[in-house]
Amino acid sequence: MATLGAASQKHKVAIIGSGNWGTTIAKVVAENTTANPDLFERDVQMWVYEEQVTVDQQQQKLTQVINTKHENVKYLPNIPLPTNIIANPDLIDTVRDATILVFNLPHQFIARTCDTLKGHVVPFARGISCIKGVNVTEDKCELFSDTIGQQLGIYCGALSGANIATEVALEKWSETTVAYDPPEMDSRHQTPVGSRRGSESGEQKVGLDSGHVAKPGVKTTKLKALPTDYPPLSHNNIKKLFHRPYFHVRMVHDVAGVSLGGALKNVVALAAGWVDGLGWGDNAKAAVMRVGIMEEVKFGKTFFSNSVRTETFTEESCGVADMITSCSGGRNFRCAKMAVKEGKPIGEIEERELNGQKLQGTSTAYEVNAFLKKEGKEREFPLFTAVYNILEGNKKPEDIPDLLEDRADE
Amino acid sequence: MATLGAASQKHKVAIIGSGNWGTTIAKVVAENTTANPDLFERDVQMWVYEEQVTVDQQQQKLTQVINTKHENVKYLPNIPLPTNIIANPDLIDTVRDATILVFNLPHQFIARTCDTLKGHVVPFARGISCIKGVNVTEDKCELFSDTIGQQLGIYCGALSGANIATEVALEKWSETTVAYDPPEMDSRHQTPVGSRRGSESGEQKVGLDSGHVAKPGVKTTKLKALPTDYPPLSHNNIKKLFHRPYFHVRMVHDVAGVSLGGALKNVVALAAGWVDGLGWGDNAKAAVMRVGIMEEVKFGKTFFSNSVRTETFTEESCGVADMITSCSGGRNFRCAKMAVKEGKPIGEIEERELNGQKLQGTSTAYEVNAFLKKEGKEREFPLFTAVYNILEGNKKPEDIPDLLEDRADE
């Protein structure tokens, strides 16, 4: 039923990536485009890097299997997918006419994927990056959402939370955080009811959440406003794309905070694992987590724009809840704990346990330390610095309380 | 060496209570009075409810055993105690000339202990309550520190954190939070360096942290100022009484927040146990904890004075860290998890596992619910209300995501 002011267009959603997490998010999104036919076109295109898989003793293309069996047999086996997910091997065709682009692929593929997409995305499209982590080097700390936004000339928000793909795919309940805060375009869209600050309306915000030493963000003036015949991409409407009864979404504005939580928790999880390996008990572990959350806050506020909010880390799924989960059974935590208990270098445990994969916590700890060193701020982040020094063999896990001592009263 | 303005008097500390946690705190405090001879008298009196114990096949008085063997063989066995802890069976003698009273006894003994003490404490003494929990009935929600303060006519702060007595006694590292915020007396004491707001100096604060419907607090005018020949009881100096290399103290002003965290976490731990028992994974558990912390904040801000701060729950050991620990291996968590896994009522598990003791979480959940019902605010606390309804059999643990759904976007 058409009502006064109803949008004549609907948003078309494309998912860029089809791994474990990409396919899971495609399932969530496709359920929601069906549930909200006034806002979204039903079909959801999902870009699949084409490969051959063996199904029923036959070699078949993965896209064909997904589109006929409605299951990603390779990356999310045994989970029935909604039939409105359309696997597409052609990246450019996947995003054709799409006004919402959901990025969910390994971070090392971001640059070349955006290179291919450049010039082929709808100019007023909006992105959401579900890629965990940030790009930290000695010289800069950059958000993946900014990298995507800058390469494509679009605004890009972020989704991160205490989520494991398989659990979400099995519809086990969890929460997540979506950060979305595009700069003001114009004021044609009213602030929607339920949106606290009214994204895509009267915000006072220029530029993107660029990191301290990152390249300058896309200029606000480059971004194209959403045409008025589309439903506004308010927090309320973005939430409708991701929120499910088993996947509770909270919307925030702080893209940098959401992204940083997902990266820095891995460093903290190493310290939690060491302390637990020493047999110091749950309270020592909880102390490490508490200090870790506070160092995340400080990192965000020191190196990112004023938009970084303490609450993103202390009150949201992407912060405190993701920290709790990572320090409970995550691989960084587990390997660090084993290293202490067995008295072996963590690299040896990593090799034995991870089947060739690498711990994110160790590489992030080194990257963060190089960045802090260059900025002359190692001493202001005693836990991050302690983790680096323990990895380097300069300090021992037993030194952690003493290394944190000077900071304890701040 | 006497310096200009040095205090001529020292603080004398008494510990009221000598159970597992009381003796542990006595050990911490006695180590610190020795370490800070400029501030504190070395000897620490500890009140012991006298009883006979069998040591070396002889019946002996517990106080004598503590004072000769320097071990509380009954309540903290195998932990050597500092020789400057003086066990005293006489409550009134214990507090003689004491300017700092540390309360650490089961809450059911507070009233009668204070009755005995009334009129016998130094008029300008200050208290710190280490007693976890709050007194919640249908009609009021009252802090134990306020009960003590009101009965004795002194100011009383609170200590609470992610601590297990035995772990602290074994000097395994943990953190704790001390809340201390006496109302302004006069401005004779300068704001000490390191104290953020300068307790016992230019505070604008009247009355105590009385609960919403609690009896009116002790009037500020009734409280006696600390004489100027004593070292000021600044945050810095209070911290020196509790902080150890293995027991890191952070000082705050929010007595109500510190006390509430230690009580309400037990309710949340039941929900975390149920969700974990359902096999929903660490992320669901982290979601329950996150929601629980936010309901603690709301409870504090709704029913206590403006002094309640969000950060007490989200950033301090008494809040987030205590929540994490309680939802990791605490008894409320464990019993609730078993109840779901075995399909049995939690009361049956409690009886089997706790050897006649009772779960704090269930009684607190009922007390909090009665209070919320009377206040007409059940719907504003969906997790606390869900726990009550699940205990009552009106709802099932599987309903938790749905029961939290309406609140998830606030």
mmCIF file of N, CA and C in Angstrom, chain A residues 14-26 46-49 75 91 95 101-117 128-133 144-145 147-148 151-152 156 159 360:
data_model
loop_
_atom_site.group_PDB
_atom_site.id
_atom_site.type_symbol
_atom_site.label_atom_id
_atom_site.label_comp_id
_atom_site.label_asym_id
_atom_site.label_seq_id
_atom_site.Cartn_x
_atom_site.Cartn_y
_atom_site.Cartn_z
ATOM 1 N N ALA A 14 24.163 -6.066 -2.059
ATOM 2 C CA ALA A 14 25.152 -7.013 -2.563
ATOM 3 C C ALA A 14 26.134 -7.363 -1.456
ATOM 4 N N ILE A 15 26.521 -8.647 -1.416
ATOM 5 C CA ILE A 15 27.500 -9.104 -0.434
ATOM 6 C C ILE A 15 28.796 -9.398 -1.188
ATOM 7 N N ILE A 16 29.893 -8.776 -0.759
ATOM 8 C CA ILE A 16 31.178 -8.982 -1.426
ATOM 9 C C ILE A 16 31.980 -9.955 -0.568
ATOM 10 N N GLY A 17 31.967 -11.214 -0.941
ATOM 11 C CA GLY A 17 32.686 -12.230 -0.168
ATOM 12 C C GLY A 17 31.745 -13.349 0.238
ATOM 13 N N SER A 18 32.256 -14.565 0.259
ATOM 14 C CA SER A 18 31.376 -15.714 0.513
ATOM 15 C C SER A 18 32.107 -16.811 1.289
ATOM 16 N N GLY A 19 33.012 -16.392 2.181
ATOM 17 C CA GLY A 19 33.641 -17.364 3.080
ATOM 18 C C GLY A 19 32.652 -17.741 4.171
ATOM 19 N N ASN A 20 33.214 -18.219 5.262
ATOM 20 C CA ASN A 20 32.423 -18.647 6.403
ATOM 21 C C ASN A 20 31.543 -17.523 6.938
ATOM 22 N N TRP A 21 32.171 -16.378 7.204
ATOM 23 C CA TRP A 21 31.454 -15.232 7.770
ATOM 24 C C TRP A 21 30.641 -14.513 6.693
ATOM 25 N N GLY A 22 31.196 -14.438 5.483
ATOM 26 C CA GLY A 22 30.485 -13.780 4.388
ATOM 27 C C GLY A 22 29.169 -14.474 4.076
ATOM 28 N N THR A 23 29.198 -15.795 4.019
ATOM 29 C CA THR A 23 27.982 -16.549 3.713
ATOM 30 C C THR A 23 26.984 -16.442 4.864
ATOM 31 N N THR A 24 27.507 -16.414 6.091
ATOM 32 C CA THR A 24 26.621 -16.276 7.258
ATOM 33 C C THR A 24 25.893 -14.937 7.229
ATOM 34 N N ILE A 25 26.647 -13.873 6.952
ATOM 35 C CA ILE A 25 26.021 -12.547 6.893
ATOM 36 C C ILE A 25 25.052 -12.475 5.706
ATOM 37 N N ALA A 26 25.381 -13.153 4.604
ATOM 38 C CA ALA A 26 24.455 -13.194 3.467
ATOM 39 C C ALA A 26 23.132 -13.846 3.876
ATOM 40 N N MET A 46 25.509 -12.307 -4.105
ATOM 41 C CA MET A 46 26.694 -12.580 -3.282
ATOM 42 C C MET A 46 27.853 -12.953 -4.202
ATOM 43 N N TRP A 47 28.900 -12.145 -4.138
ATOM 44 C CA TRP A 47 30.055 -12.452 -4.981
ATOM 45 C C TRP A 47 30.813 -13.655 -4.434
ATOM 46 N N VAL A 48 31.059 -14.637 -5.316
ATOM 47 C CA VAL A 48 31.780 -15.850 -4.941
ATOM 48 C C VAL A 48 33.020 -15.957 -5.822
ATOM 49 N N TYR A 49 34.158 -16.049 -5.213
ATOM 50 C CA TYR A 49 35.377 -16.315 -5.980
ATOM 51 C C TYR A 49 35.245 -17.751 -6.490
ATOM 52 N N TYR A 75 32.356 -23.537 2.373
ATOM 53 C CA TYR A 75 32.709 -22.641 3.478
ATOM 54 C C TYR A 75 31.673 -22.562 4.608
ATOM 55 N N LEU A 91 32.305 -10.173 -10.157
ATOM 56 C CA LEU A 91 32.295 -9.137 -9.125
ATOM 57 C C LEU A 91 31.518 -7.891 -9.568
ATOM 58 N N VAL A 95 27.578 -6.172 -8.081
ATOM 59 C CA VAL A 95 27.241 -4.870 -7.467
ATOM 60 C C VAL A 95 26.371 -3.993 -8.363
ATOM 61 N N LEU A 101 26.359 -2.123 -0.129
ATOM 62 C CA LEU A 101 27.418 -3.102 -0.367
ATOM 63 C C LEU A 101 27.945 -3.589 0.981
ATOM 64 N N VAL A 102 27.847 -4.891 1.209
ATOM 65 C CA VAL A 102 28.326 -5.466 2.463
ATOM 66 C C VAL A 102 29.636 -6.201 2.171
ATOM 67 N N PHE A 103 30.723 -5.686 2.742
ATOM 68 C CA PHE A 103 32.051 -6.259 2.474
ATOM 69 C C PHE A 103 32.416 -7.287 3.528
ATOM 70 N N ASN A 104 32.770 -8.469 3.070
ATOM 71 C CA ASN A 104 33.065 -9.533 4.025
ATOM 72 C C ASN A 104 34.037 -10.527 3.387
ATOM 73 N N LEU A 105 35.270 -10.070 3.251
ATOM 74 C CA LEU A 105 36.295 -10.921 2.632
ATOM 75 C C LEU A 105 37.612 -10.747 3.372
ATOM 76 N N PRO A 106 38.566 -11.667 3.192
ATOM 77 C CA PRO A 106 39.842 -11.530 3.910
ATOM 78 C C PRO A 106 40.498 -10.189 3.581
ATOM 79 N N HIS A 107 41.098 -9.556 4.607
ATOM 80 C CA HIS A 107 41.546 -8.168 4.415
ATOM 81 C C HIS A 107 42.608 -8.031 3.332
ATOM 82 N N GLN A 108 43.360 -9.095 3.090
ATOM 83 C CA GLN A 108 44.401 -8.982 2.053
ATOM 84 C C GLN A 108 43.810 -8.864 0.642
ATOM 85 N N PHE A 109 42.512 -9.101 0.490
ATOM 86 C CA PHE A 109 41.882 -8.984 -0.838
ATOM 87 C C PHE A 109 41.158 -7.649 -1.031
ATOM 88 N N ILE A 110 41.162 -6.796 -0.001
ATOM 89 C CA ILE A 110 40.391 -5.549 -0.106
ATOM 90 C C ILE A 110 40.876 -4.699 -1.273
ATOM 91 N N ALA A 111 42.193 -4.483 -1.333
ATOM 92 C CA ALA A 111 42.727 -3.542 -2.321
ATOM 93 C C ALA A 111 42.386 -3.979 -3.744
ATOM 94 N N ARG A 112 42.677 -5.222 -4.064
ATOM 95 C CA ARG A 112 42.457 -5.627 -5.464
ATOM 96 C C ARG A 112 40.972 -5.725 -5.793
ATOM 97 N N THR A 113 40.144 -6.068 -4.802
ATOM 98 C CA THR A 113 38.698 -6.132 -5.042
ATOM 99 C C THR A 113 38.158 -4.729 -5.331
ATOM 100 N N CYS A 114 38.605 -3.772 -4.531
ATOM 101 C CA CYS A 114 38.142 -2.389 -4.755
ATOM 102 C C CYS A 114 38.672 -1.851 -6.087
ATOM 103 N N ASP A 115 39.889 -2.236 -6.449
ATOM 104 C CA ASP A 115 40.425 -1.843 -7.755
ATOM 105 C C ASP A 115 39.500 -2.283 -8.880
ATOM 106 N N THR A 116 39.051 -3.515 -8.802
ATOM 107 C CA THR A 116 38.148 -4.046 -9.824
ATOM 108 C C THR A 116 36.814 -3.311 -9.813
ATOM 109 N N LEU A 117 36.343 -2.989 -8.592
ATOM 110 C CA LEU A 117 35.010 -2.378 -8.462
ATOM 111 C C LEU A 117 34.980 -0.901 -8.871
ATOM 112 N N ILE A 128 29.032 -1.340 4.190
ATOM 113 C CA ILE A 128 29.239 -1.799 5.573
ATOM 114 C C ILE A 128 30.344 -2.844 5.506
ATOM 115 N N SER A 129 31.417 -2.614 6.249
ATOM 116 C CA SER A 129 32.511 -3.580 6.280
ATOM 117 C C SER A 129 32.351 -4.514 7.473
ATOM 118 N N CYS A 130 32.339 -5.798 7.200
ATOM 119 C CA CYS A 130 32.284 -6.805 8.285
ATOM 120 C C CYS A 130 33.664 -7.418 8.506
ATOM 121 N N ILE A 131 34.676 -6.771 7.957
ATOM 122 C CA ILE A 131 36.043 -7.297 8.025
ATOM 123 C C ILE A 131 36.661 -6.871 9.355
ATOM 124 N N LYS A 132 37.074 -7.862 10.145
ATOM 125 C CA LYS A 132 37.622 -7.522 11.468
ATOM 126 C C LYS A 132 39.048 -7.003 11.337
ATOM 127 N N GLY A 133 39.413 -6.114 12.224
ATOM 128 C CA GLY A 133 40.783 -5.649 12.278
ATOM 129 C C GLY A 133 40.962 -4.258 11.704
ATOM 130 N N PHE A 144 39.685 -0.480 7.806
ATOM 131 C CA PHE A 144 39.346 -1.098 6.520
ATOM 132 C C PHE A 144 38.147 -0.404 5.883
ATOM 133 N N SER A 145 37.217 0.050 6.709
ATOM 134 C CA SER A 145 36.059 0.758 6.162
ATOM 135 C C SER A 145 36.488 2.038 5.463
ATOM 136 N N THR A 147 39.522 2.453 4.049
ATOM 137 C CA THR A 147 40.210 2.021 2.835
ATOM 138 C C THR A 147 39.187 1.788 1.717
ATOM 139 N N ILE A 148 38.134 1.070 2.068
ATOM 140 C CA ILE A 148 37.083 0.770 1.073
ATOM 141 C C ILE A 148 36.416 2.056 0.609
ATOM 142 N N GLN A 151 38.722 4.123 -1.620
ATOM 143 C CA GLN A 151 38.975 3.565 -2.960
ATOM 144 C C GLN A 151 37.747 3.673 -3.865
ATOM 145 N N LEU A 152 36.566 3.527 -3.274
ATOM 146 C CA LEU A 152 35.350 3.524 -4.101
ATOM 147 C C LEU A 152 34.629 4.865 -4.116
ATOM 148 N N CYS A 156 31.459 4.222 4.019
ATOM 149 C CA CYS A 156 31.446 2.831 4.477
ATOM 150 C C CYS A 156 31.451 2.765 6.005
ATOM 151 N N LEU A 159 30.586 -3.391 10.814
ATOM 152 C CA LEU A 159 29.876 -4.320 11.700
ATOM 153 C C LEU A 159 30.904 -5.181 12.409
ATOM 154 N N GLN A 360 46.537 -13.937 15.109
ATOM 155 C CA GLN A 360 46.362 -12.501 14.836
ATOM 156 C C GLN A 360 46.963 -11.664 15.949
#
